[in-house]
Tab-separated table of C-alpha atoms in Angstrom:
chain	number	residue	atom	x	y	z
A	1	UNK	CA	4.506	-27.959	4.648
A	2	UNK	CA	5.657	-24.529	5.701
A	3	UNK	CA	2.876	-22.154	6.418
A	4	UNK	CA	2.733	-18.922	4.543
A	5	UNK	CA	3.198	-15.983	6.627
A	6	UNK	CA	-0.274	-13.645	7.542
A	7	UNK	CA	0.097	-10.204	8.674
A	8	UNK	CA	-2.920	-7.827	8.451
A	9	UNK	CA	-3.448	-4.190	7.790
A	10	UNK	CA	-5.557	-3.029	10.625
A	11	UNK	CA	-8.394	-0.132	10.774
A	12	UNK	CA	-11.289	1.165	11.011
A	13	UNK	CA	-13.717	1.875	8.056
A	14	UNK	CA	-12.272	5.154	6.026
A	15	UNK	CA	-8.614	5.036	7.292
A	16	UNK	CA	-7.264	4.027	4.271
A	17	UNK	CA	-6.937	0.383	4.338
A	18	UNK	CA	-7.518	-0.667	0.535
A	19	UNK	CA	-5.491	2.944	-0.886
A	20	UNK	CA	-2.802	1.415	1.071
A	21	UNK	CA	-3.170	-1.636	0.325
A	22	UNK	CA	-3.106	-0.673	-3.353
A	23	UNK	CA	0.165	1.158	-2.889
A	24	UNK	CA	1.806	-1.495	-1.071
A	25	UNK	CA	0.903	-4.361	-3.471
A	26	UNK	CA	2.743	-3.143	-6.236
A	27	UNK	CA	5.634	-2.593	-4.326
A	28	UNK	CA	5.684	-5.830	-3.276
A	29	UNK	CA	4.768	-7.303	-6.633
A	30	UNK	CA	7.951	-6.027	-7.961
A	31	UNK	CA	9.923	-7.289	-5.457
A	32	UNK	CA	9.147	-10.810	-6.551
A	33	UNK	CA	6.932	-11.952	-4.001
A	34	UNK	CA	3.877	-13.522	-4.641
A	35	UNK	CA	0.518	-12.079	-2.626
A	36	UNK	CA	-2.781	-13.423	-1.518
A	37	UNK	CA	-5.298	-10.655	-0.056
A	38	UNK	CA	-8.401	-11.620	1.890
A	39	UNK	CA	-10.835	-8.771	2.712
A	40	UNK	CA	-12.727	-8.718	5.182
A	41	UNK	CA	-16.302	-7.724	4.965
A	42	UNK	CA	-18.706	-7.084	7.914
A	43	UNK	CA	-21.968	-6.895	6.124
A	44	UNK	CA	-23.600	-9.640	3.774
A	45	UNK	CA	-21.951	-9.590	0.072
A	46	UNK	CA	-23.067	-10.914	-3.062
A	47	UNK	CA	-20.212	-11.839	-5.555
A	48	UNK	CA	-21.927	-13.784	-7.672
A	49	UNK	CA	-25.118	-12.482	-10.196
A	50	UNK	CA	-28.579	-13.867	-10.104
A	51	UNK	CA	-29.623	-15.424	-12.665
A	52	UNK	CA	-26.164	-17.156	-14.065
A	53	UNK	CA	-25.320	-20.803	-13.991
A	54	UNK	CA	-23.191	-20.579	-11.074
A	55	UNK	CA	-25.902	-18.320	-8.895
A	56	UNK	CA	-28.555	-20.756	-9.677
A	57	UNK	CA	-26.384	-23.743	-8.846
A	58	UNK	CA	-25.957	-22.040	-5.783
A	59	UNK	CA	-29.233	-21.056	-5.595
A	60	UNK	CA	-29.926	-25.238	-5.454
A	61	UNK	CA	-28.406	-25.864	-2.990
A	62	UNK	CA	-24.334	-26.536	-3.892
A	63	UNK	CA	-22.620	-26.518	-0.899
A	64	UNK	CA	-19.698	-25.300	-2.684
A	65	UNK	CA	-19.460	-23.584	-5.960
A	66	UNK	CA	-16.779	-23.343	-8.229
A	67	UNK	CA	-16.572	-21.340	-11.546
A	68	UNK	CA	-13.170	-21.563	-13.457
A	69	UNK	CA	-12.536	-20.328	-17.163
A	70	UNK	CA	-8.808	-22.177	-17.088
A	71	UNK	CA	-7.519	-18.440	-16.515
A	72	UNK	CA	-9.015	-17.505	-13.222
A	73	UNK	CA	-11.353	-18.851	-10.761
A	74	UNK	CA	-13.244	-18.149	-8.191
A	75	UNK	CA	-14.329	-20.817	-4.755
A	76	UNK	CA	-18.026	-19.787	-3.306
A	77	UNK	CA	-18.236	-21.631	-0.136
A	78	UNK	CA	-22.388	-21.391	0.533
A	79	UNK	CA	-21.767	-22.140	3.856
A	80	UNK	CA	-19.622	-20.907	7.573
A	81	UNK	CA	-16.220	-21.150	7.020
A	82	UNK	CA	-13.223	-21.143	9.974
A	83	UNK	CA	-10.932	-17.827	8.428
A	84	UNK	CA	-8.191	-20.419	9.490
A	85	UNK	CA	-9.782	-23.305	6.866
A	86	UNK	CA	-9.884	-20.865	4.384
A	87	UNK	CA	-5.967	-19.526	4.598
A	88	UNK	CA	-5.620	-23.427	4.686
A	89	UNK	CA	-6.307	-23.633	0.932
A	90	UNK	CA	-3.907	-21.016	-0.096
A	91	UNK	CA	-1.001	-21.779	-1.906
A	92	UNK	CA	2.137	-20.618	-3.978
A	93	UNK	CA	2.275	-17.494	-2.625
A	94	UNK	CA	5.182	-15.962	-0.365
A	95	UNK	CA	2.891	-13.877	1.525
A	96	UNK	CA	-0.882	-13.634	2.785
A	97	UNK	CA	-2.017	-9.997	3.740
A	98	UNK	CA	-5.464	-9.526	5.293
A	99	UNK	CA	-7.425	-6.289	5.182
A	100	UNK	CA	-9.882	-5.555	8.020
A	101	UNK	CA	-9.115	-8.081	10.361
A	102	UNK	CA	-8.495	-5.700	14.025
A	103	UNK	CA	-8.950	-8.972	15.914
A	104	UNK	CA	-7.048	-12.247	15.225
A	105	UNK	CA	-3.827	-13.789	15.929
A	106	UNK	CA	-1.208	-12.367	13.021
A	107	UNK	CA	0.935	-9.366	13.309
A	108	UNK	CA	-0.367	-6.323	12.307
A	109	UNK	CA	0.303	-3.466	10.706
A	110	UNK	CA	-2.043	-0.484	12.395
A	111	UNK	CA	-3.138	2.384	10.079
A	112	UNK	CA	-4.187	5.419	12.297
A	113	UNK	CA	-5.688	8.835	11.373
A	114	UNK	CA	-6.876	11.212	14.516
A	115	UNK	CA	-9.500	12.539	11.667
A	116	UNK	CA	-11.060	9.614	11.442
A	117	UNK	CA	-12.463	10.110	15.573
A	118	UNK	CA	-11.590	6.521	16.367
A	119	UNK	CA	-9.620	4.751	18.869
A	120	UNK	CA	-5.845	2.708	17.618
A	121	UNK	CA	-7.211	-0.059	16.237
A	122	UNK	CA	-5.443	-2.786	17.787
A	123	UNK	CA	-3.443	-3.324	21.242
A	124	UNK	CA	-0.081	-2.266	19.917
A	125	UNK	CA	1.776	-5.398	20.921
A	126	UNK	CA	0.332	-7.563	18.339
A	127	UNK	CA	1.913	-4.259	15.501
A	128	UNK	CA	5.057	-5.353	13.569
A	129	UNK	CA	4.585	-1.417	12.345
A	130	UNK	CA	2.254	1.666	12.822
A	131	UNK	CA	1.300	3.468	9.630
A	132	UNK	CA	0.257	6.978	10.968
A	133	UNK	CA	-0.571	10.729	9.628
A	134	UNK	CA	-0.540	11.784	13.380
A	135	UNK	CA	1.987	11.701	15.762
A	136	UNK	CA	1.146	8.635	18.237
A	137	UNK	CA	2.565	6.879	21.500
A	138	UNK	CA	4.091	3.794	19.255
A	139	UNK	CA	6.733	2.232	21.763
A	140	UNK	CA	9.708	0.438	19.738
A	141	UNK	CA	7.106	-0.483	17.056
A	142	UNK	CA	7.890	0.989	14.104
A	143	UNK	CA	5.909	3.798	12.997
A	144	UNK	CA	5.824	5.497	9.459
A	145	UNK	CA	4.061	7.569	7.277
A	146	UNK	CA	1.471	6.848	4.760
A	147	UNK	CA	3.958	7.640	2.096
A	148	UNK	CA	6.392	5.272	3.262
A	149	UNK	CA	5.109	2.105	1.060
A	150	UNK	CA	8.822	1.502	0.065
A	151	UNK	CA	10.089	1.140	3.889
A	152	UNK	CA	7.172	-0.273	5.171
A	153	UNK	CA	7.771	-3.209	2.136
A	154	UNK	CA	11.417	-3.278	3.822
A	155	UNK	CA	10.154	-3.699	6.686
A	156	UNK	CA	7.362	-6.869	5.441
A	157	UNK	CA	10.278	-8.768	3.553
A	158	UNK	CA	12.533	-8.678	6.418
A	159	UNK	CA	9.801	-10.290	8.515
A	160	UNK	CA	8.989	-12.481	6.130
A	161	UNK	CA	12.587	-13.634	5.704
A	162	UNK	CA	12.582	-12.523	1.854
């Protein structure tokens, strides 16, 4: 089985990582290619709501929840989970973009605002691009503009071989 490609959009908190994200996706969408997103969240979430069948299976101690309607559905997993196991069970899609994830082994794609008053958020050898409102030291990575969805897509499918 051929694993699907990963590359994540890198940042810190208030760069701009989802607004991107939700310019990008589009872009992509019409190209034909066919997206997972995982989001990464640093602080304790709650997805589902207390008090409804799946919550209090949960709640009873399901190791692993799942609530489908036939349209949709949605995996809890009540318990650690390797990122890698996770990316494991994804499947028909051409392309898996993470959001959030600074540290781990895919290319990246750095966004970087000076305003923001933190450092690059990544060593710059692990960027396939650098997504910038400032002028920064890039090397031969590429580096583009916020407004640049449409290259930066270029950019994606020719790594990805679409």
């Amino acid at each position: 089985m051929q694993q699907i490609p990963v590359i994540s959009v890198a940042a810190y908190s208030g760069t701009g990582k989802t607004t991107f994200l939700e310019k990008l996706i589009p872009v992509l969408k019409a190209r034909g290619l066919r997206l997972c997103v995982m989001k990464h969240d640093a602080h304790d979430f709650q997805v589902d709501r207390e008090g409804k069948d799946s919550w209090r299976l949960t709640k009873a101690g399901a190791d692993v929840t799942l609530l489908t309607n036939g349209q949709r559905a949605v995996l809890f997993e009540n318990r650690p989970v390797d990122t890698e196991a996770l990316l494991g069970k994804i499947s028909d899609v051409d392309l898996i973009l993470t959001e959030g994830y600074k540290h781990g082994p895919w290319k990246k794609i750095a966004l970087y605002r000076a305003a923001v008053g933190k450092p690059f958020p990544c060593p710059l050898e692990e960027c396939l691009a650098v997504v910038t409102d400032t002028p920064v030291d890039h090397g031969a990575v590429p580096c583009f503009d916020f407004c640049e969805i449409e290259a930066v897509a270029d950019l994606i499918e020719k790594e990805i071989g679409k």
